[in-house]
mmCIF file of C-alpha atoms and ligand atoms in Angstrom:
data_model
loop_
_atom_site.group_PDB
_atom_site.id
_atom_site.type_symbol
_atom_site.label_atom_id
_atom_site.label_comp_id
_atom_site.label_asym_id
_atom_site.label_seq_id
_atom_site.Cartn_x
_atom_site.Cartn_y
_atom_site.Cartn_z
ATOM 1 C CA MET A 23 35.667 28.052 14.891
ATOM 2 C CA SER A 24 36.454 31.519 16.055
ATOM 3 C CA ASN A 25 33.040 33.108 16.734
ATOM 4 C CA LYS A 26 32.682 33.904 20.429
ATOM 5 C CA ALA A 27 29.306 35.389 21.249
ATOM 6 C CA ASP A 28 27.517 35.476 24.606
ATOM 7 C CA TYR A 29 24.867 33.131 23.281
ATOM 8 C CA ILE A 30 25.444 30.482 20.622
ATOM 9 C CA GLY A 31 22.679 27.943 20.206
ATOM 10 C CA ARG A 32 22.125 25.222 17.659
ATOM 11 C CA PHE A 33 19.721 22.817 16.030
ATOM 12 C CA ALA A 34 21.244 19.422 15.278
ATOM 13 C CA PRO A 35 18.881 17.195 13.277
ATOM 14 C CA SER A 36 19.791 13.681 12.176
ATOM 15 C CA PRO A 37 18.838 13.554 8.475
ATOM 16 C CA SER A 38 17.012 10.237 8.649
ATOM 17 C CA GLY A 39 13.917 11.655 6.901
ATOM 18 C CA PRO A 40 11.816 14.799 6.526
ATOM 19 C CA LEU A 41 11.189 17.084 9.503
ATOM 20 C CA HIS A 42 7.913 16.478 11.360
ATOM 21 C CA PHE A 43 6.003 18.397 14.034
ATOM 22 C CA GLY A 44 8.331 17.110 16.796
ATOM 23 C CA SER A 45 11.384 18.391 14.925
ATOM 24 C CA LEU A 46 9.657 21.736 14.346
ATOM 25 C CA VAL A 47 9.119 22.115 18.098
ATOM 26 C CA ALA A 48 12.818 21.380 18.739
ATOM 27 C CA ALA A 49 13.997 23.732 16.007
ATOM 28 C CA LEU A 50 11.622 26.490 17.095
ATOM 29 C CA ALA A 51 12.474 26.327 20.805
ATOM 30 C CA SER A 52 16.226 26.496 20.167
ATOM 31 C CA TYR A 53 15.725 29.257 17.571
ATOM 32 C CA LEU A 54 13.532 31.439 19.803
ATOM 33 C CA ASP A 55 15.770 30.988 22.830
ATOM 34 C CA ALA A 56 18.750 32.133 20.736
ATOM 35 C CA ARG A 57 16.998 35.015 18.982
ATOM 36 C CA SER A 58 15.385 36.330 22.169
ATOM 37 C CA ALA A 59 18.926 36.597 23.582
ATOM 38 C CA GLN A 60 20.243 38.241 20.380
ATOM 39 C CA GLY A 61 22.318 35.099 19.999
ATOM 40 C CA LEU A 62 23.516 33.043 17.083
ATOM 41 C CA TRP A 63 21.640 29.947 15.957
ATOM 42 C CA LEU A 64 23.792 27.377 14.183
ATOM 43 C CA LEU A 65 22.783 24.320 12.223
ATOM 44 C CA ARG A 66 24.538 20.965 12.387
ATOM 45 C CA MET A 67 23.586 17.904 10.367
ATOM 46 C CA GLU A 68 24.185 14.841 12.510
ATOM 47 C CA ASP A 69 24.758 12.572 9.520
ATOM 48 C CA LEU A 70 26.935 9.932 11.131
ATOM 49 C CA ASP A 71 24.983 6.877 10.062
ATOM 50 C CA PRO A 72 24.706 6.704 6.248
ATOM 51 C CA ALA A 73 22.581 3.534 6.304
ATOM 52 C CA ARG A 74 19.791 5.483 8.044
ATOM 53 C CA GLU A 75 19.984 8.590 5.884
ATOM 54 C CA PRO A 76 18.019 8.847 2.628
ATOM 55 C CA PRO A 77 20.237 10.773 0.183
ATOM 56 C CA ALA A 78 17.939 13.806 -0.158
ATOM 57 C CA ALA A 79 17.021 14.153 3.522
ATOM 58 C CA ALA A 80 19.645 16.729 4.541
ATOM 59 C CA ALA A 81 18.805 19.033 1.619
ATOM 60 C CA GLN A 82 15.106 18.613 2.332
ATOM 61 C CA ILE A 83 15.643 19.636 5.977
ATOM 62 C CA LEU A 84 17.415 22.811 4.862
ATOM 63 C CA SER A 85 14.609 23.778 2.483
ATOM 64 C CA THR A 86 11.967 23.026 5.110
ATOM 65 C CA LEU A 87 13.686 25.242 7.693
ATOM 66 C CA ASP A 88 13.875 27.923 5.040
ATOM 67 C CA ALA A 89 10.146 27.640 4.235
ATOM 68 C CA PHE A 90 9.390 28.050 7.951
ATOM 69 C CA GLY A 91 11.564 31.183 8.172
ATOM 70 C CA LEU A 92 14.029 29.427 10.491
ATOM 71 C CA HIS A 93 17.211 30.935 9.079
ATOM 72 C CA TRP A 94 20.482 29.848 10.634
ATOM 73 C CA ASP A 95 23.769 31.694 11.013
ATOM 74 C CA GLY A 96 26.986 30.700 9.274
ATOM 75 C CA PRO A 97 27.753 27.541 7.338
ATOM 76 C CA VAL A 98 25.999 24.246 8.050
ATOM 77 C CA ILE A 99 28.311 21.742 9.740
ATOM 78 C CA TYR A 100 28.072 18.126 8.537
ATOM 79 C CA GLN A 101 29.267 15.502 10.996
ATOM 80 C CA SER A 102 30.164 13.217 8.079
ATOM 81 C CA GLN A 103 32.954 15.712 7.334
ATOM 82 C CA ARG A 104 34.259 15.845 10.884
ATOM 83 C CA LEU A 105 35.430 12.270 11.358
ATOM 84 C CA SER A 106 39.075 13.208 11.924
ATOM 85 C CA ALA A 107 38.074 15.471 14.837
ATOM 86 C CA TYR A 108 36.238 12.562 16.483
ATOM 87 C CA ALA A 109 39.209 10.261 15.851
ATOM 88 C CA ASP A 110 41.527 12.804 17.507
ATOM 89 C CA ALA A 111 39.302 13.081 20.584
ATOM 90 C CA LEU A 112 39.121 9.305 20.843
ATOM 91 C CA ALA A 113 42.920 9.040 20.502
ATOM 92 C CA THR A 114 43.349 11.558 23.343
ATOM 93 C CA LEU A 115 41.228 9.389 25.618
ATOM 94 C CA GLN A 116 42.973 6.217 24.390
ATOM 95 C CA GLU A 117 46.384 7.660 25.303
ATOM 96 C CA ARG A 118 45.059 8.226 28.814
ATOM 97 C CA GLY A 119 44.055 4.570 29.129
ATOM 98 C CA LEU A 120 40.343 5.375 29.327
ATOM 99 C CA ILE A 121 39.180 3.367 26.310
ATOM 100 C CA TYR A 122 38.725 -0.376 25.873
ATOM 101 C CA SER A 123 37.246 -2.804 23.356
ATOM 102 C CA CYS A 124 34.007 -4.596 24.084
ATOM 103 C CA ASP A 125 32.325 -7.435 22.222
ATOM 104 C CA CYS A 126 29.199 -7.663 24.404
ATOM 105 C CA SER A 127 25.898 -7.943 22.580
ATOM 106 C CA ARG A 128 23.038 -5.478 22.881
ATOM 107 C CA ALA A 129 20.989 -8.338 24.358
ATOM 108 C CA HIS A 130 23.490 -8.745 27.217
ATOM 109 C CA ILE A 131 23.160 -5.066 28.110
ATOM 110 C CA GLN A 132 19.372 -5.242 27.920
ATOM 111 C CA VAL A 133 19.419 -8.096 30.431
ATOM 112 C CA MET A 134 21.372 -5.773 32.719
ATOM 113 C CA GLY A 135 18.484 -3.256 32.517
ATOM 114 C CA GLY A 136 20.392 -1.000 30.128
ATOM 115 C CA VAL A 137 23.253 -0.401 32.582
ATOM 116 C CA TYR A 138 26.491 -1.897 31.289
ATOM 117 C CA ASP A 139 28.299 -3.969 33.896
ATOM 118 C CA ASN A 140 31.734 -3.018 32.524
ATOM 119 C CA ARG A 141 32.623 -6.669 32.086
ATOM 120 C CA CYS A 142 35.086 -6.065 29.214
ATOM 121 C CA ARG A 143 37.080 -3.475 31.198
ATOM 122 C CA LEU A 144 39.646 -6.014 32.293
ATOM 123 C CA ARG A 145 39.531 -8.393 29.324
ATOM 124 C CA ARG A 146 42.061 -6.471 27.220
ATOM 125 C CA LEU A 147 40.539 -7.416 23.882
ATOM 126 C CA PRO A 148 42.554 -6.228 20.883
ATOM 127 C CA PRO A 149 41.555 -2.690 19.804
ATOM 128 C CA THR A 150 40.223 -4.015 16.500
ATOM 129 C CA SER A 151 37.527 -6.198 18.048
ATOM 130 C CA GLY A 152 34.115 -4.802 18.868
ATOM 131 C CA ALA A 153 32.968 -1.441 20.096
ATOM 132 C CA LEU A 154 35.126 1.043 22.028
ATOM 133 C CA ARG A 155 33.901 2.135 25.450
ATOM 134 C CA VAL A 156 35.062 4.872 27.794
ATOM 135 C CA VAL A 157 35.598 4.096 31.482
ATOM 136 C CA VAL A 158 33.247 6.087 33.740
ATOM 137 C CA PRO A 159 33.841 6.939 37.402
ATOM 138 C CA ASP A 160 31.617 6.063 40.360
ATOM 139 C CA GLU A 161 30.690 9.716 40.555
ATOM 140 C CA ILE A 162 27.582 11.861 40.383
ATOM 141 C CA PHE A 163 27.293 14.337 37.527
ATOM 142 C CA ASP A 164 24.778 17.040 38.228
ATOM 143 C CA PHE A 165 23.458 20.110 36.479
ATOM 144 C CA VAL A 166 20.498 22.460 36.625
ATOM 145 C CA ASP A 167 18.338 22.158 33.548
ATOM 146 C CA THR A 168 16.697 25.479 32.674
ATOM 147 C CA ILE A 169 13.325 23.799 32.073
ATOM 148 C CA GLN A 170 13.388 20.535 34.039
ATOM 149 C CA GLY A 171 15.286 21.769 37.133
ATOM 150 C CA PRO A 172 18.109 20.004 39.042
ATOM 151 C CA GLN A 173 19.300 16.691 37.590
ATOM 152 C CA GLN A 174 21.868 14.169 38.682
ATOM 153 C CA GLN A 175 23.179 10.797 37.600
ATOM 154 C CA ASN A 176 25.824 8.441 38.924
ATOM 155 C CA LEU A 177 27.444 7.378 35.691
ATOM 156 C CA GLN A 178 28.793 4.059 36.901
ATOM 157 C CA ARG A 179 25.595 2.952 38.618
ATOM 158 C CA GLU A 180 23.033 4.337 36.216
ATOM 159 C CA CYS A 181 24.791 4.035 32.874
ATOM 160 C CA GLY A 182 28.098 2.153 32.975
ATOM 161 C CA ASP A 183 31.030 2.536 30.599
ATOM 162 C CA PHE A 184 29.540 3.761 27.331
ATOM 163 C CA VAL A 185 30.292 3.386 23.641
ATOM 164 C CA LEU A 186 32.250 6.071 21.769
ATOM 165 C CA ARG A 187 32.884 4.076 18.610
ATOM 166 C CA ARG A 188 30.427 1.443 17.529
ATOM 167 C CA LYS A 189 31.249 -2.085 16.517
ATOM 168 C CA ASP A 190 30.590 -1.139 12.863
ATOM 169 C CA GLY A 191 33.275 1.559 13.137
ATOM 170 C CA LEU A 192 30.873 4.520 13.283
ATOM 171 C CA PHE A 193 31.502 7.176 15.912
ATOM 172 C CA ALA A 194 28.801 7.341 18.569
ATOM 173 C CA TYR A 195 26.483 10.322 18.982
ATOM 174 C CA GLN A 196 27.821 10.997 22.523
ATOM 175 C CA LEU A 197 31.357 11.613 21.280
ATOM 176 C CA ALA A 198 30.463 13.549 18.129
ATOM 177 C CA VAL A 199 27.983 15.842 19.891
ATOM 178 C CA VAL A 200 30.510 16.831 22.557
ATOM 179 C CA VAL A 201 33.332 17.440 20.067
ATOM 180 C CA ASP A 202 31.080 19.540 17.827
ATOM 181 C CA ASP A 203 29.351 21.533 20.551
ATOM 182 C CA ALA A 204 32.854 22.579 21.648
ATOM 183 C CA PHE A 205 34.024 23.188 18.063
ATOM 184 C CA GLN A 206 31.035 25.446 17.380
ATOM 185 C CA ASN A 207 31.448 27.220 20.759
ATOM 186 C CA ILE A 208 27.886 26.337 21.708
ATOM 187 C CA THR A 209 26.845 28.043 24.951
ATOM 188 C CA HIS A 210 23.174 26.985 25.156
ATOM 189 C CA ILE A 211 21.567 23.693 24.175
ATOM 190 C CA VAL A 212 17.783 23.498 23.895
ATOM 191 C CA ARG A 213 16.607 20.036 22.834
ATOM 192 C CA GLY A 214 14.138 17.243 23.580
ATOM 193 C CA SER A 215 13.838 15.557 26.965
ATOM 194 C CA ASP A 216 14.691 12.199 25.359
ATOM 195 C CA LEU A 217 18.301 13.429 25.608
ATOM 196 C CA LEU A 218 18.083 14.483 29.276
ATOM 197 C CA ASP A 219 19.743 11.297 30.483
ATOM 198 C CA SER A 220 22.523 11.624 27.884
ATOM 199 C CA THR A 221 23.596 14.934 29.387
ATOM 200 C CA PRO A 222 25.656 13.522 32.307
ATOM 201 C CA ARG A 223 27.650 11.452 29.775
ATOM 202 C CA GLN A 224 28.242 14.570 27.762
ATOM 203 C CA LEU A 225 29.278 16.569 30.853
ATOM 204 C CA TYR A 226 31.750 13.806 31.662
ATOM 205 C CA LEU A 227 33.287 13.806 28.165
ATOM 206 C CA GLN A 228 33.520 17.606 28.249
ATOM 207 C CA LYS A 229 35.416 17.348 31.516
ATOM 208 C CA LEU A 230 37.785 14.678 30.148
ATOM 209 C CA LEU A 231 38.472 16.629 26.962
ATOM 210 C CA GLY A 232 38.832 20.005 28.706
ATOM 211 C CA PHE A 233 35.794 21.563 27.000
ATOM 212 C CA PRO A 234 33.420 24.047 28.675
ATOM 213 C CA SER A 235 29.927 22.755 29.481
ATOM 214 C CA PRO A 236 27.032 24.615 27.867
ATOM 215 C CA ASN A 237 23.736 25.420 29.601
ATOM 216 C CA TYR A 238 21.080 22.805 28.981
ATOM 217 C CA ALA A 239 17.309 23.093 28.593
ATOM 218 C CA HIS A 240 15.271 19.979 27.765
ATOM 219 C CA MET A 241 11.763 20.529 26.502
ATOM 220 C CA PRO A 242 8.981 17.935 26.364
ATOM 221 C CA VAL A 243 8.993 15.709 23.293
ATOM 222 C CA VAL A 244 5.925 15.200 21.150
ATOM 223 C CA VAL A 245 4.593 11.644 21.353
ATOM 224 C CA ASN A 246 2.001 9.751 19.313
ATOM 225 C CA ASP A 247 -1.074 7.892 20.628
ATOM 226 C CA SER A 248 1.102 4.958 21.716
ATOM 227 C CA GLY A 249 3.427 7.223 23.690
ATOM 228 C CA GLN A 250 6.281 6.891 21.161
ATOM 229 C CA LYS A 251 8.357 9.945 20.308
ATOM 230 C CA LEU A 252 7.333 11.279 16.902
ATOM 231 C CA SER A 253 10.200 10.246 14.718
ATOM 232 C CA LYS A 254 11.180 9.763 11.156
ATOM 233 C CA GLN A 255 11.615 6.051 11.946
ATOM 234 C CA HIS A 256 7.982 5.867 13.065
ATOM 235 C CA PHE A 257 6.934 7.625 9.857
ATOM 236 C CA ALA A 258 5.640 10.769 11.540
ATOM 237 C CA THR A 259 3.785 12.988 9.067
ATOM 238 C CA PRO A 260 6.246 15.374 7.382
ATOM 239 C CA LEU A 261 5.676 19.104 7.870
ATOM 240 C CA ASP A 262 3.414 20.696 5.286
ATOM 241 C CA LEU A 263 5.430 23.361 3.508
ATOM 242 C CA GLN A 264 2.226 25.058 2.339
ATOM 243 C CA GLN A 265 1.053 25.775 5.906
ATOM 244 C CA PRO A 266 4.025 27.101 7.863
ATOM 245 C CA THR A 267 2.054 29.630 9.917
ATOM 246 C CA ALA A 268 -0.526 27.144 11.243
ATOM 247 C CA GLN A 269 2.189 24.671 12.231
ATOM 248 C CA LEU A 270 4.355 27.364 13.843
ATOM 249 C CA LEU A 271 1.326 28.495 15.863
ATOM 250 C CA ALA A 272 0.709 24.895 16.970
ATOM 251 C CA ALA A 273 4.389 24.565 17.954
ATOM 252 C CA LEU A 274 4.242 27.822 19.967
ATOM 253 C CA GLN A 275 1.121 26.530 21.690
ATOM 254 C CA PHE A 276 2.877 23.239 22.464
ATOM 255 C CA LEU A 277 5.730 25.235 23.996
ATOM 256 C CA GLY A 278 3.311 27.036 26.341
ATOM 257 C CA GLN A 279 3.810 30.431 24.736
ATOM 258 C CA PHE A 280 0.112 31.430 24.782
ATOM 259 C CA PRO A 281 -0.615 31.126 28.514
ATOM 260 C CA GLY A 282 -4.336 31.050 29.168
ATOM 261 C CA LEU A 283 -5.029 33.018 26.003
ATOM 262 C CA HIS A 284 -5.864 32.305 22.458
ATOM 263 C CA PRO A 285 -3.165 33.592 20.167
ATOM 264 C CA ASP A 286 -3.798 37.068 18.811
ATOM 265 C CA PRO A 287 -6.071 36.426 15.768
ATOM 266 C CA HIS A 288 -3.766 38.608 13.692
ATOM 267 C CA LEU A 289 -1.033 35.957 14.112
ATOM 268 C CA ALA A 290 -3.115 33.348 12.296
ATOM 269 C CA THR A 291 -2.530 35.159 9.030
ATOM 270 C CA ALA A 292 1.014 36.346 9.742
ATOM 271 C CA LEU A 293 3.958 35.354 7.588
ATOM 272 C CA PRO A 294 6.440 32.962 9.248
ATOM 273 C CA ALA A 295 8.979 35.791 9.687
ATOM 274 C CA GLU A 296 6.423 37.942 11.558
ATOM 275 C CA LEU A 297 5.359 35.047 13.737
ATOM 276 C CA LEU A 298 8.957 34.204 14.592
ATOM 277 C CA ALA A 299 9.670 37.831 15.453
ATOM 278 C CA TRP A 300 6.583 37.823 17.721
ATOM 279 C CA GLY A 301 7.736 34.508 19.224
ATOM 280 C CA ALA A 302 11.241 35.822 19.963
ATOM 281 C CA ALA A 303 9.890 39.047 21.493
ATOM 282 C CA HIS A 304 7.529 37.095 23.790
ATOM 283 C CA TRP A 305 9.666 34.001 24.407
ATOM 284 C CA ASP A 306 9.397 32.726 27.968
ATOM 285 C CA ILE A 307 11.370 29.538 28.494
ATOM 286 C CA GLN A 308 9.848 29.144 31.961
ATOM 287 C CA ALA A 309 6.418 28.780 30.336
ATOM 288 C CA VAL A 310 7.545 25.622 28.527
ATOM 289 C CA PRO A 311 5.793 22.712 30.295
ATOM 290 C CA LYS A 312 8.120 20.895 32.706
ATOM 291 C CA LEU A 313 7.090 17.531 31.331
ATOM 292 C CA ALA A 314 9.013 14.787 29.574
ATOM 293 C CA THR A 315 6.384 14.161 26.905
ATOM 294 C CA ILE A 316 3.185 15.698 25.547
ATOM 295 C CA PRO A 317 0.839 13.833 23.170
ATOM 296 C CA LEU A 318 0.308 15.288 19.725
ATOM 297 C CA GLN A 319 -2.999 17.144 19.366
ATOM 298 C CA SER A 320 -4.796 15.732 16.355
ATOM 299 C CA ASP A 321 -4.959 19.126 14.611
ATOM 300 C CA SER A 322 -1.197 19.865 14.917
HETATM 301 N N1 LIG B 402 20.661 14.577 16.382
HETATM 302 C C1 LIG B 402 19.834 14.441 17.539
HETATM 303 C C2 LIG B 402 18.403 14.196 17.108
HETATM 304 O O1 LIG B 402 18.053 14.468 15.962
HETATM 305 C C3 LIG B 402 19.846 15.670 18.429
HETATM 306 C C4 LIG B 402 21.111 15.805 19.173
HETATM 307 C C5 LIG B 402 21.180 16.953 20.176
HETATM 308 O O2 LIG B 402 20.400 17.904 20.089
HETATM 309 O O3 LIG B 402 22.076 16.888 21.025
HETATM 310 O O4 LIG B 402 17.627 13.709 17.916
#
């Protein structure tokens, strides 16, 4: 892609179901951060896993964003159409001897506390068997998150060699996200804190592939009464297309954009476009709570 602006942000939903309040918060935060900087806001469908994607979900996401006034710039990118780019990136790493096959089970890795012990590194399994992992160094990757502050992770000790192509042949999120953020010239990523600990892996892949690293801001994710992230898998209530203003106001509140005040009563009856313009004009990313999670208020 050839667009080079000072600020290019994005929203990258996985079309595994309709958007819910948690997705609205993520979309809104990335949108307002981009618009308040006169930046572009791109849309990418992360549709890499057909078994988890109801056929109408991607189209439904587009019409929901539209109903909420969240209009994106340029064409929508579909990861399902970008498989050759992921294969090329993987081949580059393979040529450098950084990729190996692994037939370890998920249960084995769970026993290790989620940190892979790299046991297949030296086994030289044929490339057709199992998942493909990338070798990570015993090195700290650090960055300053705009919301959550300084972060660091030793990839070998806290993560281990990680999967770039799954056993079922599907490309992993970590590879696709890095290839596409570079392809779309993304400069700023605003997303949920559930992805905070993925960021060092992504910084590492960017370094290996010679891509620039964007700025990162991880906002709190909305959780239900049991502390689970609202998700399509947990059947979170879909957004109500008839009430965009009320839900946008609740999302702005969640993002700390009405500090100590009740929103201007005029906003309660505003159209989504007016509310978004107000939100962009008043956007203060430092007012977003520096928390990993926030429970859903029952009236959101
Ligand atoms: N597709 C991911 C999700 O829906 C978001 C990926 C990202 O923002 O990097 O949770």
